[in-house]
Coordinates of C-alpha atoms in Angstrom, one line a residue:
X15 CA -42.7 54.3 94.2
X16 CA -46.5 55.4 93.0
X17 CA -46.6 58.9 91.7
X18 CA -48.5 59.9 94.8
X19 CA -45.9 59.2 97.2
X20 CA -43.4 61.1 94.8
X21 CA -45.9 64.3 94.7
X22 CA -46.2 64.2 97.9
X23 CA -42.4 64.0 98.6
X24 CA -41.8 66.9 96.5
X25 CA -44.5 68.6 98.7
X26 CA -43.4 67.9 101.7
X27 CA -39.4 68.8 101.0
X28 CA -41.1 72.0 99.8
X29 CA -42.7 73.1 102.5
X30 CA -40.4 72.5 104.8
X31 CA -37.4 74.8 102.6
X32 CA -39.0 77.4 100.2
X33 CA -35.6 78.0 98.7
X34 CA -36.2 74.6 96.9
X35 CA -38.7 76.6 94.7
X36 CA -35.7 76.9 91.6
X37 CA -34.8 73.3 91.5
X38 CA -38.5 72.5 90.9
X39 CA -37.8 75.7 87.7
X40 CA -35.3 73.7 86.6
X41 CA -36.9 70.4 85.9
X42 CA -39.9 72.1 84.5
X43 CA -41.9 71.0 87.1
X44 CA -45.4 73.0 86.9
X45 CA -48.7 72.7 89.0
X46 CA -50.2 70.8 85.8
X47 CA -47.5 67.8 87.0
X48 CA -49.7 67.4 90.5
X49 CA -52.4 65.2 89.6
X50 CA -54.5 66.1 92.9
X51 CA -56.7 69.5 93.4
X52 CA -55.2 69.7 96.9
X53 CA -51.3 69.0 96.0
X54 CA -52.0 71.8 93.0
X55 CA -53.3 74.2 96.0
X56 CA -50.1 73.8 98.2
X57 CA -47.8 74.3 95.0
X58 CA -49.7 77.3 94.6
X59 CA -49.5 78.4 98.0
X60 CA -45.9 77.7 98.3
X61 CA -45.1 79.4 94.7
X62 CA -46.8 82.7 96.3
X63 CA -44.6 82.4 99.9
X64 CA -41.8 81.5 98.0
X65 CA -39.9 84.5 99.3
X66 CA -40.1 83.0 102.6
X67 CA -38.2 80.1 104.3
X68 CA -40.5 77.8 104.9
X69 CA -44.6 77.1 104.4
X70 CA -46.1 77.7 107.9
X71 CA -49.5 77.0 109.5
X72 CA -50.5 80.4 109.5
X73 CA -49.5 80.9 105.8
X74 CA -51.8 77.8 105.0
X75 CA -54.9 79.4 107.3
X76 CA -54.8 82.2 105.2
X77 CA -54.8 81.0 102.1
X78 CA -56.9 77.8 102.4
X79 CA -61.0 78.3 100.9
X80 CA -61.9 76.9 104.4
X81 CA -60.6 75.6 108.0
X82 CA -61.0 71.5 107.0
X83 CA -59.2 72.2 104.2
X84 CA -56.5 74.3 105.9
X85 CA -56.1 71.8 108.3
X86 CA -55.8 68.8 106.1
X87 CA -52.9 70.2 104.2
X88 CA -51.2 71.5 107.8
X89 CA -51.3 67.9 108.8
X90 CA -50.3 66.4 105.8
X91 CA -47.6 68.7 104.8
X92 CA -46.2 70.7 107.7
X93 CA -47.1 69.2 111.1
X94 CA -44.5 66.6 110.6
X95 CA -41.3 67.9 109.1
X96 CA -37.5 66.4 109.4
X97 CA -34.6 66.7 107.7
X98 CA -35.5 63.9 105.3
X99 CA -37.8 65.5 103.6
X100 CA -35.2 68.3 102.0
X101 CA -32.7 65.7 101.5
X102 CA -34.8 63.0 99.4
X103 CA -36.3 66.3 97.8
X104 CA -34.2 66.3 94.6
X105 CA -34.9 62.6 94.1
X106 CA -38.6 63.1 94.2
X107 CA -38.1 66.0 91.5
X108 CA -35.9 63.6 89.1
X109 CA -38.2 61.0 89.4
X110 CA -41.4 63.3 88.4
X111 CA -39.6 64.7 86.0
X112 CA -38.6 61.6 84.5
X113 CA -42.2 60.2 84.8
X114 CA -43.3 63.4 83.5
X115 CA -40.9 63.2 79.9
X116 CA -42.0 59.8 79.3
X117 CA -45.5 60.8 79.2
X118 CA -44.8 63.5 77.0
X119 CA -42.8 61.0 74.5
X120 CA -45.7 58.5 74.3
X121 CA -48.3 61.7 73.8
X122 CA -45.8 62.8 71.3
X123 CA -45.7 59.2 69.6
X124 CA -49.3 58.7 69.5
X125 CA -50.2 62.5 67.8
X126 CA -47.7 61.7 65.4
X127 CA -48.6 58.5 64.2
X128 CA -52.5 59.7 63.9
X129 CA -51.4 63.2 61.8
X130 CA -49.0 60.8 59.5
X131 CA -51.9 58.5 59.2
X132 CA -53.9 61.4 57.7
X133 CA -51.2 63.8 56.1
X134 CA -50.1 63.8 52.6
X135 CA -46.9 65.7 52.9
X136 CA -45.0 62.6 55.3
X137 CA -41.7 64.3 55.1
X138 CA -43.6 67.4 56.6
X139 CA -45.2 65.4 59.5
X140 CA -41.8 63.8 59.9
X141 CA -40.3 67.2 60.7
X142 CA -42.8 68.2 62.9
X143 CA -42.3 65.3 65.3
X144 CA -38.7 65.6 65.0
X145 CA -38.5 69.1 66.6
X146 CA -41.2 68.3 69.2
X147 CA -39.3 65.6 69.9
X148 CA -36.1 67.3 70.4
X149 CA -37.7 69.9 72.6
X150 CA -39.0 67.7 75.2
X151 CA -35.3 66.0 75.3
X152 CA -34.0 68.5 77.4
X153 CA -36.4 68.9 80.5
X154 CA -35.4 72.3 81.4
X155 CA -37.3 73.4 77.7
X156 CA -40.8 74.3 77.8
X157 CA -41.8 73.3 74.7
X158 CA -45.0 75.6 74.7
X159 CA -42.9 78.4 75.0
X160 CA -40.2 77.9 73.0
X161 CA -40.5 78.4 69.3
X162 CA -39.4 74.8 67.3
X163 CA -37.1 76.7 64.7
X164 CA -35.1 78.3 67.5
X165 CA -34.7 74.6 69.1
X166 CA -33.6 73.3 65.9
X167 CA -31.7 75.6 65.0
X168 CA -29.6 76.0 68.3
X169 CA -28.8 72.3 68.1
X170 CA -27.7 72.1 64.4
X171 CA -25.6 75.1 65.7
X172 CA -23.7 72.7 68.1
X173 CA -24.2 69.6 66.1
X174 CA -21.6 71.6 63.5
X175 CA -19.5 72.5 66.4
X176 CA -18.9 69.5 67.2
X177 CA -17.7 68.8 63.7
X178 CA -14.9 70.0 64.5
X179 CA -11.8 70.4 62.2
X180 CA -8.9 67.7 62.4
X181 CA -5.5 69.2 63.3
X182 CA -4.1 66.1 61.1
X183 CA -2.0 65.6 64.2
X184 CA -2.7 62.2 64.1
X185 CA -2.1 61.3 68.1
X186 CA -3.4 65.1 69.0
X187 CA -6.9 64.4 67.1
X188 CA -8.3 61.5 69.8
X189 CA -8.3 64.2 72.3
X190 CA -8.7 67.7 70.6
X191 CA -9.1 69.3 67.4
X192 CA -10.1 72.7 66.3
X193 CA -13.5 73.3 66.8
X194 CA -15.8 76.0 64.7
X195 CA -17.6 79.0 65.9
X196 CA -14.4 80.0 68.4
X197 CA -10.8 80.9 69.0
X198 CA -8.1 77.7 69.5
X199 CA -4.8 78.6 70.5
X200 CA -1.4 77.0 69.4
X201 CA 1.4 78.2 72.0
X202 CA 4.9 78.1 71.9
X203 CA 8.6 79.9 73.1
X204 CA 9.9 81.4 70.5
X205 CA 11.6 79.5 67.9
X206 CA 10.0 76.3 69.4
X207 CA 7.9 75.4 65.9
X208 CA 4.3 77.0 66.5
X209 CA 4.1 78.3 62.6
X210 CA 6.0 75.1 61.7
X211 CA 3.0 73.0 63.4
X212 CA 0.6 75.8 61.8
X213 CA 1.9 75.4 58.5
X214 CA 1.8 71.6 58.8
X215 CA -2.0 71.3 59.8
X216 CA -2.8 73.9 57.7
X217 CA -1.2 72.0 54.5
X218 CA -2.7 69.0 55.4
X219 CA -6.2 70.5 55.7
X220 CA -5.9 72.1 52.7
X221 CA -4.6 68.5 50.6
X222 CA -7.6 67.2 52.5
X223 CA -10.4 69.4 50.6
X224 CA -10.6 72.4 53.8
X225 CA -10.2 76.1 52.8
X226 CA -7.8 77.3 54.9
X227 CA -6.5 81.0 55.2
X228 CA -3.1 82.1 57.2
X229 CA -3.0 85.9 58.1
X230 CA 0.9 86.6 59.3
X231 CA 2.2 89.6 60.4
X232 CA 5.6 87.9 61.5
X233 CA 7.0 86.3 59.1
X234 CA 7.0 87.1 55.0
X235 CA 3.7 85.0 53.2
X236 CA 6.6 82.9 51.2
X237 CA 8.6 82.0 53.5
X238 CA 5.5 79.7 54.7
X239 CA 5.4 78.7 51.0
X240 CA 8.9 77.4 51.2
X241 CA 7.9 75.1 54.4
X242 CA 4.5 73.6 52.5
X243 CA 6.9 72.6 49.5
X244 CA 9.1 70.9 52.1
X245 CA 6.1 69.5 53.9
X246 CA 4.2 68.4 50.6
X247 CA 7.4 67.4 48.6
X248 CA 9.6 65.5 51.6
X249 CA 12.7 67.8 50.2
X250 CA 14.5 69.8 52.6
X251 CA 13.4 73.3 52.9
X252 CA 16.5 75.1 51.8
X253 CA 16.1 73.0 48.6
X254 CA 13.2 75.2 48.3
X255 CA 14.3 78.8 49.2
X256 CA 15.3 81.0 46.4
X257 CA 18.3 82.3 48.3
X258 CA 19.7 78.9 48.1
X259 CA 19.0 78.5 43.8
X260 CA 21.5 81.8 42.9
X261 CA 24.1 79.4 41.8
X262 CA 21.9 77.0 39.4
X263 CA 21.6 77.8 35.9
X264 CA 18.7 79.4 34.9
X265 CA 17.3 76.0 33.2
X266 CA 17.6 74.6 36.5
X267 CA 16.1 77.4 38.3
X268 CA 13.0 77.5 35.5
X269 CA 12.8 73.8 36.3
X270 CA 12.6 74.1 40.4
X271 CA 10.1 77.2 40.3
X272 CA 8.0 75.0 37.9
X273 CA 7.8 72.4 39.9
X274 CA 7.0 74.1 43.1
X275 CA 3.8 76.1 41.5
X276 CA 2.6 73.1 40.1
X277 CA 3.3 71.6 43.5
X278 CA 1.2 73.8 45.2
X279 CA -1.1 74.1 42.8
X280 CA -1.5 70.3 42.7
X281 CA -2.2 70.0 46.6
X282 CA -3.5 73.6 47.8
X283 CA -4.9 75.0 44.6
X284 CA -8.2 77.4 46.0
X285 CA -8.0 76.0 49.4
X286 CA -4.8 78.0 50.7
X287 CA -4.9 81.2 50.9
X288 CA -1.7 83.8 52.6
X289 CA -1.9 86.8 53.6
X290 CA 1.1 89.2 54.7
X291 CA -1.0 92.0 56.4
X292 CA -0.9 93.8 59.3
X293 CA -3.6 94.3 61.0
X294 CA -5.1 95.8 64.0
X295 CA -8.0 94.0 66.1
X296 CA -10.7 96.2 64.3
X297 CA -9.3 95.3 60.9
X298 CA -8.9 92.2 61.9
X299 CA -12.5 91.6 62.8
X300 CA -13.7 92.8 59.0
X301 CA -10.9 90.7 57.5
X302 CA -12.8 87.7 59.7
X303 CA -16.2 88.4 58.5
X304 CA -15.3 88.3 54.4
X305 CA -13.5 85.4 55.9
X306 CA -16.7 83.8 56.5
X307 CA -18.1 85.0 53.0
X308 CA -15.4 83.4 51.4
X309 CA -16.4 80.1 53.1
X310 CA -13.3 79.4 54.9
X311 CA -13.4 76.4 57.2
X312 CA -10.1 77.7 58.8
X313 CA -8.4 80.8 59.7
X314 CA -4.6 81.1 61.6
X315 CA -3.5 84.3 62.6
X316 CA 0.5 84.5 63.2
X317 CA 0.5 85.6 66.3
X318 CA -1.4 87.5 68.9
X319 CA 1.1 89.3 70.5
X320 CA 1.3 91.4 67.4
X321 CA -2.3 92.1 67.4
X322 CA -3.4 95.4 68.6
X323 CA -6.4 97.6 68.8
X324 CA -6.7 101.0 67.0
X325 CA -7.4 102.6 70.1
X326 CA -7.3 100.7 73.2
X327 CA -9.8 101.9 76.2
X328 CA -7.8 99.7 78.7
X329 CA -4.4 100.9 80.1
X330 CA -1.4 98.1 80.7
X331 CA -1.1 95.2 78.5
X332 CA -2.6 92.7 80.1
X333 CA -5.6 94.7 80.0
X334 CA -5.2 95.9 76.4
X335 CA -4.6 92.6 75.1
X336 CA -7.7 91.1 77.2
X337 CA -9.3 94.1 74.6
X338 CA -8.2 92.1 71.7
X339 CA -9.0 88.4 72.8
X340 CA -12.4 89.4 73.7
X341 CA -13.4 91.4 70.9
X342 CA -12.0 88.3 68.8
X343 CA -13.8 86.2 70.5
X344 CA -16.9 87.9 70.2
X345 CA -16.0 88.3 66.3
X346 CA -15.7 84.7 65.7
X347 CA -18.6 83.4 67.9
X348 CA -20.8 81.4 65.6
X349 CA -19.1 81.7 62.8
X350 CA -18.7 78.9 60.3
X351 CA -15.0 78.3 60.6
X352 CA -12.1 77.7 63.0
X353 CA -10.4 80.3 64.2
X354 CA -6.3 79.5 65.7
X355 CA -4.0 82.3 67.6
X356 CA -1.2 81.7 67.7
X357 CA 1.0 82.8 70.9
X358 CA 3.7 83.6 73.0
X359 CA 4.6 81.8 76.0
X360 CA 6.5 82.2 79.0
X361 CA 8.1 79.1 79.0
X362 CA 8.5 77.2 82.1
X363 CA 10.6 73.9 81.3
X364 CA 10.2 71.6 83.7
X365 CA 6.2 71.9 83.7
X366 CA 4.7 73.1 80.3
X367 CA 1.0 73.0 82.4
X368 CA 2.6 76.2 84.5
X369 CA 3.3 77.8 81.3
X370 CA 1.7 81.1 81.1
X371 CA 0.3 82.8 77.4
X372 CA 2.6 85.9 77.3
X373 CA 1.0 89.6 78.5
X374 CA -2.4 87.8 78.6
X375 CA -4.5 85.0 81.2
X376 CA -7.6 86.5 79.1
X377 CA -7.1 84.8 75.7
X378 CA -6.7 81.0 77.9
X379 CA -10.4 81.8 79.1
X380 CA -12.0 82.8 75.4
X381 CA -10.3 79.8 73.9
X382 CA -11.6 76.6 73.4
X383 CA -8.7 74.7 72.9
X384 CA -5.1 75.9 74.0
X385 CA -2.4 73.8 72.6
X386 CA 1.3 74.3 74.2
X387 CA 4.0 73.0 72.1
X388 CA 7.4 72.8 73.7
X389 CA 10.8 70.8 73.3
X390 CA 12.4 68.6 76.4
X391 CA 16.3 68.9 77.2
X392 CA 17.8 66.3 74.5
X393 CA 18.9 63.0 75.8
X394 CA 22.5 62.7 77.6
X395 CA 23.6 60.0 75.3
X396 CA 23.2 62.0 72.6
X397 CA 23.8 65.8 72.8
X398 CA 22.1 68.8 71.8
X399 CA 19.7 66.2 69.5
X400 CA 16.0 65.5 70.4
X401 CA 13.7 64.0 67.7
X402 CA 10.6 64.8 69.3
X403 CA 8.3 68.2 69.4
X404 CA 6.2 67.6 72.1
X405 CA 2.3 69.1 72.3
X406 CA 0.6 69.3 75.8
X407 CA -2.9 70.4 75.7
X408 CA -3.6 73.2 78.0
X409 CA -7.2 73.1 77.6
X410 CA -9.8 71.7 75.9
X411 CA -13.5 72.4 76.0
X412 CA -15.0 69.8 74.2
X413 CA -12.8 66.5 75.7
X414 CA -9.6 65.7 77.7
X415 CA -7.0 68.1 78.5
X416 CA -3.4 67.7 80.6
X417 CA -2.6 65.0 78.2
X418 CA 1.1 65.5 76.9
X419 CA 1.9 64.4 73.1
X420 CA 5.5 63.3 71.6
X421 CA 5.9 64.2 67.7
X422 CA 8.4 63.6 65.8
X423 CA 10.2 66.6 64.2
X424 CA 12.2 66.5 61.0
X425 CA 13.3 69.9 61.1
X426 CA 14.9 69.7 57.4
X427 CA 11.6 68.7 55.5
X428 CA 9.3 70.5 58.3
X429 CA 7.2 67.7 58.8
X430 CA 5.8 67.0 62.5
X431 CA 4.5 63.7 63.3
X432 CA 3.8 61.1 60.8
X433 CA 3.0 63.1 57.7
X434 CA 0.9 61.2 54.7
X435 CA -1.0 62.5 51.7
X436 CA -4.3 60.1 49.9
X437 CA -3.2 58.1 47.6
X438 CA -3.9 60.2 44.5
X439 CA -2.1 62.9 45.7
X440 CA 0.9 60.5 46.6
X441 CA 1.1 59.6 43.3
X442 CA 0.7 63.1 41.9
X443 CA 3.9 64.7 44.0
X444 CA 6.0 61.6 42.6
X445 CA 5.4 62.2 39.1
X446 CA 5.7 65.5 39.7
X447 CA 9.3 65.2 41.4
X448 CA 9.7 62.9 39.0
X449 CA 13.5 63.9 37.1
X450 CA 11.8 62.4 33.6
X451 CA 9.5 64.4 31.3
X452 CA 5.9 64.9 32.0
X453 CA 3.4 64.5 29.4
X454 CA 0.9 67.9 30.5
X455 CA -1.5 67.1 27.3
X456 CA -1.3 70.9 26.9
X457 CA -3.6 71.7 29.8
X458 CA -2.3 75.3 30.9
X459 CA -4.0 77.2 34.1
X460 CA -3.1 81.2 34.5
X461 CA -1.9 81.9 38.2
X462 CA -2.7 85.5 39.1
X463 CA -1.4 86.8 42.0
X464 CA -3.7 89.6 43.7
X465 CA -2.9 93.2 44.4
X466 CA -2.2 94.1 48.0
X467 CA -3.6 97.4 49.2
X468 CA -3.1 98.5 52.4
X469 CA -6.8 99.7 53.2
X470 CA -8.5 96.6 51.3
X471 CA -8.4 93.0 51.3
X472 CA -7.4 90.5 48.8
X473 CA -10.1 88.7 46.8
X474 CA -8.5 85.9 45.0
X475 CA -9.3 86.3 41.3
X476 CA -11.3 83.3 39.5
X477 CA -9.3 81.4 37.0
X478 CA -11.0 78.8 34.3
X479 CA -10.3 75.2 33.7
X480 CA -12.5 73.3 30.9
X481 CA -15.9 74.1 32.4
X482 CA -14.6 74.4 36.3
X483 CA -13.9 77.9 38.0
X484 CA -11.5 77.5 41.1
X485 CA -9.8 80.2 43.2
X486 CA -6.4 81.3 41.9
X487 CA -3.9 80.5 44.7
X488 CA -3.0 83.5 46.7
X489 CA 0.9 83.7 46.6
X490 CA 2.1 87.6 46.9
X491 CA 5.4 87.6 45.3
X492 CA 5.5 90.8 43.3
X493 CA 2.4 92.8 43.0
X494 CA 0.3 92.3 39.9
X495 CA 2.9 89.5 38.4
X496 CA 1.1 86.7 36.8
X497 CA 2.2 83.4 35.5
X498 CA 1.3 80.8 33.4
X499 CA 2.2 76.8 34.1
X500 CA 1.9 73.7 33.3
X501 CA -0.3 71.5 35.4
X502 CA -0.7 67.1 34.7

């Protein structure tokens, strides 16, 4: 179809239904696209009706510069009018605004070839055409009127969205992950696993180079130690708990606290960060913005439930907690680094889609990824056991959702799903496990563990090794206390 015949179309469909005025607003279609004096007169005269329903005779008398004009336009445009003309309009429209891109690409080609031709800064040129470029992608931009920086800028924005943060889940990460810039949700019953699974991606992130920080308010900072060493080591977690060392000698107490600092310092050193605070939404909000400072590419907050604000304007707690998740959300948006809730359910246990987030729809809708874990009624032919923790993803904003995940669950060691560290790091937790002597060629690293105050927030000291500076790991066992290990 000639461009003609597609003007005209669009004309035509026009005329007949003003309220077609906003589709043409949308494609960016201007009276610079009519190539004809007379069709640029009729979008004129339709854009100034355009609070009426249709284009009629009388309309074009008026505003016509004679009668022969008037009356070639009423002939051409509005004496014969059918239904066909609204419903091919939209086609005309995509079809001009396709022509109309295309031109604008091939303009776009041809300046920038002639200005590279003649620049001496190339790289600058190069720039220049890449953000014109970009702009005229989307047809709804008006590149004229929209400032190049701001275009770029918005899309680099998404562009790091979309790098999104693993959950190390293996199975879980073909469909969702955790993306930047918003609240994700992991849900559970109680009991079910949710800080287990936390703890789990969290560890993994961390062995994998992210900086991750946990802020709980349920459960005591090293109690979530006690599950990385099970996680990072393979050795049951009660291996692990001091509670369950009060009978060993004190060699062999020395020897298991050694190796679980050097443990974590090995895997998580700088890039895992605890927190046992509580903290109310407003709190929480500053706690999120040094967050972002400190250049944390992940933040989990244990749980939402127990998040509250300092003074609530809503009554009820649906409505107090719809407080929290948007002032959270509002917090986060943009920001650098992933944020993850995580959340009460009310468990429904034949359909873990109908499960509801407890005292709260609100924080479903600000998330962009809700992740329900849940358990299934263990197999008849073997009672009260189940191997799997299953995931079902709730919601997901940036790919498929109602897609329901099996995991295997090794309770013991705390692992979910098939857990696996790089090779360098596999080989680092065996010689550290390892029974024999280690030769530490008398490299020593000082672990200080930061004050708590109540109205201030940690900053993890710096600590020295050779010429390098990392983050001490943030561990509150006693306030103040430091210590000094080995390290291989």
């Amino acid at each position: 179809m000639t461009r003609e015949k597609t003007e005209i179309g669009i004309l035509k469909g026009l005329c007949a239904n003003l309220g077609l005025w906003k589709t043409l607003q949308q494609h960016n279609i201007t009276e610079q696209d009519f190539t004809n004096p007379v069709r640029q007169l009729v979008y004129r005269m339709c854009s100034s009706m355009k609070a009426n329903s249709r284009l009629t005779a009388e309309m074009v008398q008026r505003l016509a510069n004679n009668d022969a004009e008037a009356n070639a336009i009423v002939t051409t445009y509005i004496a014969i009018q059918d239904a066909d003309h609204e419903a091919n309009f939209k086609l005309f429209v995509t079809d001009l605004a396709t022509i109309k891109r295309q031109q604008q690409l091939e303009a776009l080609q041809q300046e920038y070839m002639e200005q590279r031709n003649k620049a001496t800064d190339k790289e600058s040129a190069d720039l220049d055409y890449a953000r014109k470029l970009l702009a005229v992608k989307d047809t709804r931009i008006q590149f004229e009127n929209t400032s190049a920086e701001e275009i770029i800028a918005e899309h680099y924005k998404q562009e790091k969205r979309k790098q999104a943060i693993p959950t190390f889940l293996k199975e879980l990460d073909q469909y969702c992950k955790f993306y930047r810039g918003e609240p994700n949700v992991i849900a559970a019953g109680s009991g079910v696993g949710k800080t287990t699974t936390m703890v789990n991606c969290a560890a993994k992130a961390a062995e994998a180079g992210y900086k991750v920080l946990i802020l709980t308010q349920e459960m005591d900072a090293m109690n979530l130690v006690f599950k990385a060493l099970a996680i990072i080591s393979g050795i049951e977690e009660a291996h692990w708990r001091l509670e369950n060392r009060l009978d060993d000698t004190p060699e062999s107490f020395a020897s298991t606290k050694e190796k679980a600092i050097r443990l974590l310092t090995q895997f998580l050193d700088g890039r895992l960060v605890l927190e046992n605070q509580i903290l109310s939404a407003e709190k929480l909000c500053q706690r999120l913005e040094y967050a972002e400072e400190q250049g944390f590419d992940l933040v989990f907050y244990d749980y939402f439930q127990l998040c509250k604000a300092d003074k609530p304007k809503a009554n009820g707690d649906y409505e107090r907690y719809a407080e929290v998740s948007d002032l959270i959300r509002q917090c986060v948006k943009g920001k650098g680094f992933a944020f993850v809730w995580l959340s009460q359910i009310t468990a429904d246990l034949h359909d873990p889609g109908n499960s509801k987030l407890k005292n709260t729809s609100k924080l479903k809708d600000d998330a962009a990824s809700v992740l329900i874990m849940f358990k299934k009624k263990s197999d008849p032919l073997l009672p009260g056991i189940h191997p799997n923790l299953y995931c079902y993803i709730n919601k997901n904003r940036y790919g498929l959702k109602d897609v329901e995940l099996p995991f295997p669950f090794d309770y013991k060691r705390q692992r979910i799903g098939n857990y696996s560290f790089s090779d360098i790091n596999e080989r680092a937790r065996s010689r550290i496990l390892a029974p024999a002597a280690l030769d530490l060629f008398d490299k020593r690293i000082k672990i200080e563990f930061p004050i708590f105050d109540e109205h201030m927030n940690a900053i993890p000291p710096i600590q020295s090794v050779g010429n390098n500076q990392y983050p001490a790991l943030s561990i509150p066992p006693a306030i103040g206390e430091s210590i000094e290990v080995n390290v291989p």
